[in-house]
Coordinates of C-alpha atoms in Angstrom, one line a residue:
M150 CA 12.2 32.7 -8.9
T151 CA 11.6 36.4 -9.8
V152 CA 8.4 37.1 -11.3
S153 CA 8.6 40.5 -13.8
H154 CA 5.0 42.5 -13.0
K155 CA 5.8 44.8 -15.7
E156 CA 5.5 43.1 -19.0
P157 CA 4.4 39.4 -18.4
T158 CA 3.3 37.4 -21.5
W159 CA 1.3 34.1 -21.9
N160 CA 4.5 32.4 -21.6
D161 CA 5.0 33.9 -17.9
V162 CA 1.1 32.9 -17.4
L163 CA 1.2 29.4 -18.6
C164 CA 4.1 28.6 -16.3
F165 CA 1.4 29.7 -13.1
F166 CA -0.7 27.0 -14.6
K167 CA 1.3 24.3 -15.8
T168 CA 4.7 24.3 -13.8
P169 CA 4.0 26.6 -10.8
Y170 CA 7.3 27.7 -9.3
W171 CA 5.9 27.9 -5.7
Y172 CA 6.0 23.8 -5.7
S173 CA 8.9 21.8 -6.1
E174 CA 10.0 20.4 -9.4
E175 CA 8.6 17.0 -9.1
D176 CA 5.4 18.3 -7.0
S177 CA 4.9 21.3 -9.5
K178 CA 4.5 18.9 -12.6
K179 CA 2.2 16.9 -11.0
F180 CA -0.1 19.9 -9.9
G181 CA -0.1 21.5 -12.8
E182 CA -1.7 18.7 -14.5
N183 CA -4.3 17.8 -11.8
W184 CA -5.5 21.4 -11.6
R185 CA -5.9 21.2 -15.6
N186 CA -7.8 18.0 -15.5
V187 CA -10.2 19.6 -12.5
M188 CA -11.2 22.6 -15.0
I189 CA -11.3 20.7 -18.0
P190 CA -14.8 19.6 -17.0
Y191 CA -15.7 23.5 -16.5
G192 CA -14.8 24.2 -20.2
I193 CA -11.7 26.1 -19.3
D194 CA -8.2 24.4 -20.8
L195 CA -5.7 26.2 -18.4
W196 CA -2.8 25.7 -20.7
E197 CA -4.8 26.7 -24.1
Y198 CA -4.2 30.7 -24.6
D199 CA -7.7 30.8 -26.2
S200 CA -9.7 28.8 -23.5
V201 CA -8.1 31.6 -21.1
I202 CA -9.2 34.5 -22.4
P203 CA -13.0 34.2 -21.9
W204 CA -12.4 33.7 -18.7
A205 CA -9.5 35.7 -17.7
D206 CA -11.0 38.1 -15.3
T207 CA -13.2 35.4 -13.4
I208 CA -9.9 33.5 -13.1
Y209 CA -8.2 36.5 -11.4
Y210 CA -10.7 36.7 -8.6
H211 CA -10.9 33.5 -8.0
I212 CA -6.7 33.0 -7.6
A213 CA -7.0 36.4 -5.9
S214 CA -9.2 35.3 -3.5
G215 CA -7.6 31.9 -2.9
N216 CA -10.4 29.9 -4.1
M217 CA -8.5 28.8 -7.3
P218 CA -6.8 26.2 -7.1
K219 CA -8.9 24.2 -5.2
H220 CA -7.2 22.5 -2.3
Y221 CA -3.8 23.6 -3.2
T222 CA -1.2 25.9 -2.4
P223 CA -2.7 29.5 -3.2
F224 CA -1.1 31.7 -5.9
P225 CA 1.7 33.6 -4.0
D226 CA 1.3 37.6 -4.1
E227 CA 3.9 38.1 -6.9
A228 CA 2.2 35.5 -9.1
C229 CA -1.1 37.0 -8.6
E230 CA 0.1 40.5 -9.7
A231 CA 1.8 39.4 -12.7
Y232 CA -1.6 37.5 -13.7
R233 CA -3.6 41.3 -12.8
V234 CA -0.9 42.9 -15.0
W235 CA -1.2 40.4 -18.0
V236 CA -5.0 40.9 -18.2
N237 CA -4.7 44.8 -17.5
Q238 CA -2.2 45.1 -20.2
G239 CA -4.5 43.5 -22.9
L240 CA -3.5 39.7 -22.6
R241 CA -0.8 39.7 -25.1
R242 CA 0.6 36.5 -26.4
C243 CA 4.0 37.4 -26.9
S244 CA 6.7 39.7 -26.0
T245 CA 6.0 41.4 -30.0
D246 CA 2.6 42.1 -29.0
P247 CA 1.9 45.3 -28.6
I248 CA 0.6 46.5 -25.0
K249 CA -3.1 47.6 -24.8
L250 CA -4.4 49.0 -21.6
R251 CA -7.7 48.6 -20.6
E252 CA -10.4 51.0 -19.9
N253 CA -11.3 49.6 -16.8
P254 CA -8.0 47.4 -15.3
L255 CA -8.6 45.1 -12.8
P256 CA -8.3 46.1 -9.4
N257 CA -5.8 45.0 -6.7
T258 CA -8.0 42.8 -4.3
R259 CA -4.9 41.3 -2.4
P260 CA -4.1 42.8 1.0
Q261 CA -1.7 45.7 0.4
S262 CA -0.5 44.8 4.5
D263 CA -0.9 42.5 6.8
D264 CA -4.3 42.9 8.8
T265 CA -2.6 44.7 11.7
N266 CA -5.9 44.7 13.8
L267 CA -5.6 41.2 14.3
G268 CA -4.0 39.9 17.6
V269 CA -1.8 37.1 17.2
R270 CA -1.9 34.0 19.4
K271 CA 2.3 33.4 19.0
D272 CA 4.0 30.0 20.1
I273 CA 4.9 30.7 23.5
L274 CA 8.5 29.7 22.6
A275 CA 8.2 32.5 20.2
M276 CA 7.4 35.7 22.7
T277 CA 10.3 38.1 23.3
Q278 CA 11.0 38.2 27.1
E279 CA 8.9 41.8 27.3
E280 CA 5.8 39.9 25.6
L281 CA 6.3 37.3 28.1
D282 CA 6.5 39.1 31.1
D283 CA 3.6 41.1 29.7
Y284 CA 1.1 38.0 29.6
R285 CA 2.5 37.3 32.9
M286 CA 1.3 40.4 34.4
K287 CA -2.2 40.5 32.7
I288 CA -2.7 36.4 34.4
D289 CA -1.3 38.2 37.4
D290 CA -2.7 41.3 38.1
I291 CA -6.0 41.0 36.1
L292 CA -7.0 37.7 36.7
M293 CA -5.1 37.6 40.0
A294 CA -3.9 33.9 39.6
G295 CA -1.8 33.6 42.6
E296 CA -4.8 34.2 45.0
V297 CA -8.4 32.5 45.7
F298 CA -9.9 35.7 47.4
H299 CA -9.4 39.3 46.9
N300 CA -10.8 41.3 49.5
N301 CA -13.1 38.6 50.6
I302 CA -14.2 38.2 46.7
R303 CA -13.5 35.3 44.8
T304 CA -10.8 36.3 42.3
P305 CA -11.6 36.1 38.5
W306 CA -9.0 33.0 37.8
Q307 CA -11.2 31.1 40.2
D308 CA -14.4 32.2 38.5
L309 CA -12.9 31.0 35.1
G310 CA -12.1 27.7 36.9
Y311 CA -15.3 27.2 37.9
L312 CA -16.9 28.6 34.4
H313 CA -14.9 25.5 32.6
G314 CA -15.7 23.0 35.2
D315 CA -19.5 23.5 35.3
W316 CA -20.2 25.0 31.3
C317 CA -17.6 22.7 29.5
L318 CA -19.2 20.8 26.4
H319 CA -17.4 17.2 25.7
Y320 CA -18.0 14.6 23.7
Q321 CA -20.3 16.3 21.2
E322 CA -20.3 18.7 18.4
A323 CA -20.2 21.5 20.6
F324 CA -16.6 20.6 21.9
L325 CA -14.4 22.7 19.8
P326 CA -16.6 25.9 19.6
W327 CA -17.2 25.8 23.1
H328 CA -13.8 26.0 23.5
R329 CA -12.9 28.4 21.3
A330 CA -15.6 30.9 22.7
N331 CA -14.0 30.5 26.2
L332 CA -10.8 31.2 25.1
L333 CA -11.9 34.5 23.7
Y334 CA -13.8 35.4 26.7
V335 CA -10.7 34.8 28.8
E336 CA -8.6 37.2 26.2
S337 CA -11.7 39.9 26.7
L338 CA -11.0 40.2 30.1
I339 CA -7.2 40.6 29.9
G340 CA -6.7 42.5 26.6
C341 CA -4.2 40.3 24.7
R342 CA -3.9 37.1 22.8
I343 CA -3.0 33.9 24.8
P344 CA -0.1 32.1 23.2
Y345 CA 0.1 28.3 22.8
W346 CA 1.8 25.3 23.4
N347 CA 3.0 23.8 20.7
W348 CA 2.7 20.0 21.9
Y349 CA 2.3 18.8 17.8
A350 CA 5.3 19.9 17.1
A351 CA 7.4 16.8 15.5
E352 CA 10.2 17.0 17.8
S353 CA 7.9 17.3 20.7
S354 CA 7.7 13.4 21.1
N355 CA 12.0 13.6 21.3
P356 CA 13.1 13.6 24.7
D357 CA 16.2 15.3 24.0
S358 CA 14.9 17.9 21.7
P359 CA 13.9 21.5 23.0
A360 CA 10.8 21.1 21.7
A361 CA 10.0 18.4 24.5
G362 CA 8.1 18.8 27.9
I363 CA 6.3 21.8 29.6
P364 CA 7.6 25.0 28.0
Q365 CA 10.0 26.7 30.3
P366 CA 7.6 29.9 30.6
F367 CA 5.5 27.7 32.6
L368 CA 8.2 26.9 34.9
D369 CA 10.1 29.6 35.9
D370 CA 9.6 30.7 39.6
E371 CA 9.4 34.4 39.2
Y372 CA 9.4 37.2 36.5
V373 CA 9.8 41.1 36.8
H374 CA 6.4 42.8 36.5
P375 CA 7.2 45.0 33.7
V376 CA 5.4 47.8 35.2
T377 CA 6.2 47.9 39.0
K378 CA 9.9 46.3 38.1
L379 CA 9.4 44.0 41.4
I380 CA 10.6 40.3 40.9
R381 CA 7.3 38.2 41.4
K382 CA 6.1 34.8 41.7
N383 CA 5.5 33.6 38.0
P384 CA 1.7 33.1 37.7
L385 CA 2.3 30.3 35.0
K386 CA 3.3 28.0 37.5
Y387 CA 2.1 29.0 40.8
A388 CA -1.6 29.4 40.6
C389 CA -4.1 28.5 42.8
S390 CA -5.7 25.7 42.2
K391 CA -9.6 25.3 43.1
D392 CA -10.5 26.6 46.4
G393 CA -7.0 26.9 46.7
I394 CA -6.8 22.9 47.3
P395 CA -4.9 21.2 44.5
K396 CA -6.1 17.6 43.1
L397 CA -3.3 16.2 44.5
Y398 CA -4.2 17.1 48.3
K399 CA -7.8 16.3 48.2
S400 CA -7.4 13.2 50.0
I401 CA -4.9 14.5 52.3
E402 CA -5.9 14.9 56.0
N403 CA -3.6 17.6 57.0
Q404 CA -4.1 20.1 54.3
Q405 CA -2.4 23.2 55.8
K406 CA 1.1 21.3 54.5
A407 CA -0.2 21.3 51.2
S408 CA 0.7 23.9 48.5
Q409 CA -2.3 26.0 47.4
Y410 CA -0.7 26.1 43.9
V411 CA -1.8 23.7 40.7
T412 CA 0.1 20.6 40.3
R413 CA 1.8 18.8 37.3
Y414 CA 3.3 15.4 37.2
E415 CA 7.1 16.0 38.8
H416 CA 8.7 13.9 36.5
L417 CA 7.6 16.9 33.6
T418 CA 8.3 19.8 36.0
D419 CA 11.6 18.0 37.0
P420 CA 12.5 15.8 34.3
S421 CA 16.0 15.0 36.2
S422 CA 13.6 13.5 39.6
N423 CA 12.5 10.7 37.2
Q424 CA 14.5 10.3 33.6
H425 CA 13.1 7.0 32.8
E426 CA 9.3 7.8 33.3
Y427 CA 9.8 11.3 31.5
E428 CA 11.3 10.1 28.5
K429 CA 8.5 7.3 28.3
C430 CA 6.0 10.2 28.4
I431 CA 7.5 12.3 26.1
R432 CA 7.6 9.5 23.6
M433 CA 3.9 8.9 23.7
F434 CA 3.4 11.9 22.0
D435 CA 4.5 10.4 18.7
L436 CA 1.0 8.4 19.4
F437 CA -0.7 11.7 20.1
H438 CA 0.4 13.1 17.0
K439 CA -0.7 10.1 15.2
Q440 CA -4.2 10.3 16.7
V441 CA -4.4 14.2 15.4
D442 CA -3.1 13.5 12.1
A443 CA -6.2 10.6 11.9
A444 CA -8.7 13.1 12.9
L445 CA -7.5 16.1 10.4
K446 CA -8.1 13.5 7.6
Q447 CA -11.8 12.9 8.3
P448 CA -14.1 14.9 5.7
L449 CA -17.0 14.5 8.3
F450 CA -16.5 17.3 11.2
S451 CA -18.7 15.9 13.8
V452 CA -22.0 14.1 14.2
P453 CA -24.9 17.2 14.1
E454 CA -25.6 18.5 17.6
G455 CA -28.8 17.1 19.6
N456 CA -30.2 19.2 22.7
A457 CA -27.8 21.1 25.1
M458 CA -25.5 18.6 27.5
P459 CA -23.0 20.9 29.0
W460 CA -20.5 18.9 31.4
A461 CA -21.0 16.4 28.7
N462 CA -19.5 13.2 30.2
L463 CA -16.2 14.5 30.2
P464 CA -14.1 12.7 32.7
A465 CA -10.3 13.0 33.8
F466 CA -7.7 13.0 31.7
V467 CA -5.3 10.2 31.8
P468 CA -3.0 9.7 28.5
P469 CA -3.6 8.6 25.8
M470 CA -7.0 8.8 26.0
P471 CA -9.0 6.2 24.6
D472 CA -10.9 6.2 21.6
H473 CA -14.4 5.3 22.5
D474 CA -14.5 8.7 24.8
Y475 CA -15.0 10.4 21.6
R476 CA -18.5 10.8 20.4
D477 CA -20.4 8.9 17.8
S478 CA -23.8 7.7 17.9
T479 CA -22.8 5.1 14.9
T480 CA -19.6 4.0 13.8
V481 CA -18.8 7.0 12.0
L482 CA -15.8 8.6 12.0
S483 CA -15.6 12.2 12.4
F484 CA -12.5 14.9 13.0
D485 CA -13.8 16.3 16.7
N486 CA -14.1 12.3 17.6
L487 CA -11.0 11.5 17.1
F488 CA -9.4 15.1 17.8
E489 CA -10.7 15.1 21.3
Q490 CA -9.0 11.7 22.3
P491 CA -5.5 13.5 21.5
H492 CA -6.9 16.3 23.5
D493 CA -8.0 14.2 26.6
N494 CA -4.6 12.7 26.3
F495 CA -2.6 15.9 26.6
H496 CA -4.5 16.8 29.4
G497 CA -3.4 13.5 31.3
V498 CA 0.0 13.5 30.6
I499 CA 0.4 16.9 32.6
G500 CA -1.5 15.7 35.4
H501 CA -2.5 16.3 38.5
D502 CA -5.2 19.3 38.0
M503 CA -5.0 18.9 34.3
A504 CA -6.5 14.9 34.5
D505 CA -9.2 16.4 36.5
N506 CA -12.2 17.9 34.3
A507 CA -13.1 20.0 37.8
F508 CA -9.5 21.2 38.2
T509 CA -8.3 21.7 34.7
A510 CA -8.6 25.2 34.1
F511 CA -7.0 26.3 37.0
D512 CA -4.1 25.5 35.8
P513 CA -2.6 28.2 33.4
I514 CA -0.9 25.8 30.8
F515 CA -4.7 24.4 30.2
Y516 CA -5.0 27.8 28.1
S517 CA -2.2 27.4 26.1
L518 CA -2.8 23.8 25.5
H519 CA -6.6 25.0 24.3
V520 CA -5.2 27.5 21.9
N521 CA -3.1 24.8 20.2
I522 CA -6.1 23.1 19.9
D523 CA -8.2 25.9 18.9
R524 CA -5.4 26.1 16.1
I525 CA -5.7 22.6 14.6
F526 CA -9.2 23.3 14.6
E527 CA -8.8 26.1 12.3
K528 CA -6.6 24.4 10.1
Y529 CA -9.4 21.9 9.8
I530 CA -11.9 24.7 9.2
N531 CA -9.7 26.3 6.4
Q532 CA -8.9 22.8 4.7
N533 CA -12.7 21.8 4.4
P534 CA -14.7 24.9 4.0
S535 CA -17.5 22.5 3.4
S536 CA -18.2 21.4 6.7
L537 CA -21.5 21.5 7.9
F538 CA -22.0 22.6 11.5
T539 CA -25.2 23.1 13.9
S540 CA -25.0 26.9 13.5
A541 CA -27.9 28.1 15.7
F542 CA -26.8 25.9 18.6
C543 CA -25.9 27.7 21.9
L544 CA -22.9 28.2 23.2
E545 CA -23.9 29.0 26.8
P546 CA -23.0 31.1 28.8
F547 CA -21.4 33.3 26.6
K548 CA -22.8 36.1 24.9
G549 CA -22.5 37.7 21.4
P550 CA -20.4 36.9 18.2
Q551 CA -17.5 37.0 19.8
A552 CA -18.2 35.6 22.9
S553 CA -16.6 38.6 24.7
S554 CA -19.3 38.5 28.0
L555 CA -21.5 36.0 29.6
A556 CA -25.3 35.7 30.0
M557 CA -25.7 33.3 32.6
G558 CA -29.5 32.0 33.1
D559 CA -30.6 34.5 30.6
P560 CA -33.8 32.7 28.7
R561 CA -33.3 34.7 25.4
K562 CA -31.5 32.3 23.3
Y563 CA -30.6 34.8 20.4
L564 CA -28.5 36.5 23.0
Y565 CA -25.7 33.4 23.2
T566 CA -22.7 32.9 21.2
T567 CA -23.6 30.3 18.6
I568 CA -21.5 26.9 17.0
G569 CA -22.3 29.1 13.8
D570 CA -20.4 32.4 14.9
M571 CA -17.2 30.1 16.5
A572 CA -17.6 27.8 13.2
K573 CA -15.8 31.0 11.2
C574 CA -12.2 31.6 10.4
C575 CA -10.5 33.0 13.2
E576 CA -9.3 36.2 11.0
A577 CA -13.1 37.0 11.3
L578 CA -12.9 36.4 14.9
G579 CA -10.0 39.1 15.2
Y580 CA -7.2 36.9 15.7
R581 CA -4.5 35.0 13.6
Y582 CA -2.0 32.3 14.7
G583 CA 2.1 33.0 14.6
Q584 CA 4.3 30.5 12.9
P585 CA 5.3 27.8 15.6
V586 CA 8.9 27.6 16.6
F587 CA 9.1 23.9 15.6
S588 CA 7.7 22.3 12.6
D589 CA 4.0 20.8 13.3
Y590 CA 4.2 16.6 12.9
K591 CA 3.6 15.7 9.3
S592 CA 2.7 12.0 8.5
N593 CA 4.5 9.9 6.1
D594 CA 1.7 8.2 5.8
N595 CA -1.2 9.3 2.9
K596 CA -3.3 6.7 3.3
D597 CA -7.0 7.6 4.4
V598 CA -7.9 6.1 8.0
E599 CA -10.5 3.7 6.4
N600 CA -10.3 0.1 5.7
R601 CA -8.7 0.0 9.2
L602 CA -8.7 -2.3 11.7
L603 CA -9.8 -0.4 15.0
V604 CA -10.7 -1.1 18.9
Q605 CA -14.2 0.2 19.6
F606 CA -14.9 1.6 23.1
E607 CA -19.0 1.7 23.2
G608 CA -21.2 3.0 25.9
V609 CA -18.7 5.8 26.7
K610 CA -19.9 8.1 29.4
C611 CA -18.9 10.2 32.3
T612 CA -17.0 9.3 34.9
D613 CA -15.8 10.7 38.7
E614 CA -12.2 9.3 38.6
S615 CA -9.9 9.7 35.5
F616 CA -8.2 6.5 33.9
T617 CA -5.8 5.3 31.6
I618 CA -6.5 2.1 29.4
D619 CA -3.5 0.9 28.0
V620 CA -4.6 -1.2 24.6
F621 CA -2.1 -4.4 23.4
L622 CA -2.7 -6.6 20.8
V623 CA -1.9 -10.1 21.0
D624 CA -1.9 -13.2 18.7
D625 CA -1.9 -15.9 21.5
A626 CA -5.3 -16.4 23.6
S627 CA -3.0 -18.0 26.5
V628 CA -1.6 -14.7 27.1
T629 CA -3.8 -12.4 29.7
D630 CA -2.7 -9.4 31.7
D631 CA -2.2 -11.8 34.9
N632 CA 0.4 -14.2 33.3
H633 CA 2.5 -11.4 31.1
N634 CA 4.3 -8.2 32.4
F635 CA 3.0 -5.6 29.5
S636 CA 4.8 -2.3 28.9
I637 CA 3.9 0.6 26.5
S638 CA 7.3 -0.2 24.9
D639 CA 6.2 -3.7 24.3
K640 CA 5.9 -4.0 20.3
N641 CA 2.5 -5.2 20.5
Y642 CA 1.0 -1.7 22.3
V643 CA -1.9 -0.1 20.4
G644 CA -2.0 3.2 22.4
R645 CA -3.7 4.3 25.2
V646 CA -7.2 6.3 25.8
T647 CA -7.5 8.4 28.6
R648 CA -10.7 8.9 30.6
L649 CA -10.9 12.5 32.3
G650 CA -13.1 12.4 35.2
M651 CA -15.4 15.1 35.9
G652 CA -14.5 15.1 39.3
E653 CA -16.3 15.7 42.7
G654 CA -18.6 18.8 43.2
T655 CA -19.0 19.6 39.2
K656 CA -22.6 21.1 39.2
N657 CA -25.2 20.8 36.1
R658 CA -23.9 17.0 36.2
N659 CA -26.9 16.4 33.7
R660 CA -25.1 17.8 30.8
C661 CA -23.5 14.4 30.5
V662 CA -24.5 12.2 27.7
K663 CA -27.1 9.3 28.8
K664 CA -26.8 7.3 26.1
G665 CA -22.7 7.1 25.9
V666 CA -20.6 7.4 23.0
K667 CA -18.4 5.3 20.8
K668 CA -14.7 6.1 20.7
F669 CA -11.6 4.6 18.7
L670 CA -8.3 3.5 18.6
F671 CA -6.5 2.8 15.7
I672 CA -4.2 -0.2 15.4
D673 CA -1.1 0.4 13.5
S674 CA -0.5 -1.6 10.1
E675 CA 2.4 -2.6 10.8
L676 CA 1.4 -4.3 14.2
I677 CA -1.2 -6.3 12.0
K678 CA 0.8 -7.6 9.9
S679 CA 3.4 -9.0 12.6
L680 CA 0.7 -11.1 14.2
G681 CA -1.3 -14.3 13.1
R682 CA -4.9 -14.4 12.5
D683 CA -6.5 -14.8 16.2
L684 CA -6.2 -11.7 17.3
K685 CA -7.2 -10.5 21.1
I686 CA -7.3 -7.3 23.3
I687 CA -5.3 -7.2 26.3
Q688 CA -6.3 -4.2 28.3
I689 CA -4.6 -2.4 31.3
V690 CA -6.7 -0.1 32.9
K691 CA -5.5 2.2 35.9
N692 CA -6.8 4.7 38.6
M693 CA -5.0 8.0 38.1
K694 CA -5.7 9.3 41.3
T695 CA -4.6 6.3 43.2
G696 CA -2.4 4.2 40.6
A697 CA -4.6 1.2 41.2
I698 CA -4.8 -1.2 38.4
I699 CA -8.6 -2.0 37.8
N700 CA -9.2 -6.1 37.3
E701 CA -10.9 -6.8 34.4
D702 CA -14.1 -8.3 35.8
E703 CA -14.1 -5.1 37.2
Y704 CA -13.8 -2.6 34.3
S705 CA -16.2 -4.9 32.2
N706 CA -19.0 -4.0 34.1
W707 CA -18.3 -0.1 33.4
S708 CA -20.0 1.3 30.4
G709 CA -17.4 2.3 27.8
F710 CA -14.3 0.5 29.1
K711 CA -14.2 -2.8 27.6
G712 CA -12.7 -2.4 24.2
E713 CA -13.4 -4.9 21.0
L714 CA -11.8 -5.4 17.5
L715 CA -13.8 -3.9 14.5
Y716 CA -13.2 -3.7 10.9
I717 CA -13.9 -0.4 9.2
N718 CA -14.4 -0.7 5.2

């Protein structure tokens, strides 16, 4: 629909309020009725001319700023401009009314152009070859990802890997703000925005889709350096792991034969090596998408922050991550608690370095994975403007309102970046997000996650090693993991929790939470309906490094590993 800006009348404006054209016909009528009902208690009937007139200026400023209508799609530019012209021409009721221009017309407060000063974090699949190679060059030349030492000095790439391993915050309110600060700091070093890997695309759970798996830019062997025009190793694939010894080779005696570059699970880097394992892995993305969707529905952002606990008990990432790994001191569901679980799961499915917190930031895909984490965090911030944050909490060691430098060990707390700094919308921090190539996952279930049967893990703490916990729900007490061959393709499968190990040798280990936190795994309502009343949990706990299955008698003694059924009402 095209809206005339020249001589609008009340009938044109009424359509914006009653049946806004930027919605489908069915949704448009529903929206109009809902918006009217919301505004009537404020003394404004949006469908009545005489009721709107006294508030006409105020209504403009609210729709122009996007504050109105609340929780709905904002007015498009052309509709907003038509409303402004209507007010400035004298609020004409019909076309026969004369135009009476105001002496003090309403100004056009909408941006006249895009915020050109904002850097754009693009979907990595949307980048041109020139943009992609420029990003590779920055990782290659500035951070020196392909080297451990340069002129006998540890490279910036190694420093960044250690920065995350030694200071990152998890299982607490600071989790998302800390990682946002980390990304901004890296971008300040390389002078450009990091692209995101959209693992939240609905198509990414389809093994046959080009959206599935690790994006090709992380798999290419070579790239052409934009300046020298030389063919070089692709730093998004050939980045040096921690000290040049990848997680996979830490236990190998003859490490001279081992590559110094980060390693990932072979079925993801080369699906033809194990097509069955590749497809099984990719289909699990649908479970992770549902976990993100459940998190986005939470009105509570987080449990308020306590004392700083860097390194907060983040173990290794073995997907899908267990719900109990995600901080909650009480049985209260919050966005960051539930969101951190799919975060850990995505770390875990990539392996080997990505599945260990001491190694993960040495893999370039870590940053693109986390930019997508930040994109969803931004979505939550925009959808929940009334969220509460522990604003003054310091995100050490980052310094300044945009985390552009470090202040390690400085006692002046006012220097540090805070949660409040990072809780602003991304535009206030100097960047925005480009559109994804493949559309994000969208749930068909509009129900809230309350009144649900959950699996609760209580007392989740740090571990050195990484584990996966696959959970099944049965209604036969005689069934055990010893007498039944469980598979994630079973109809009884609930989901996976990944416990990301902190790894060996991580500094500042007292960051870890001492008391432990609660994590949750949602059970699909259709699975519950298909079973009887006497429900029982079966768990398959696996060490990600060794592949060993942990006996129940053993893991039951580990804090936070034993799940129990919990009904949330």
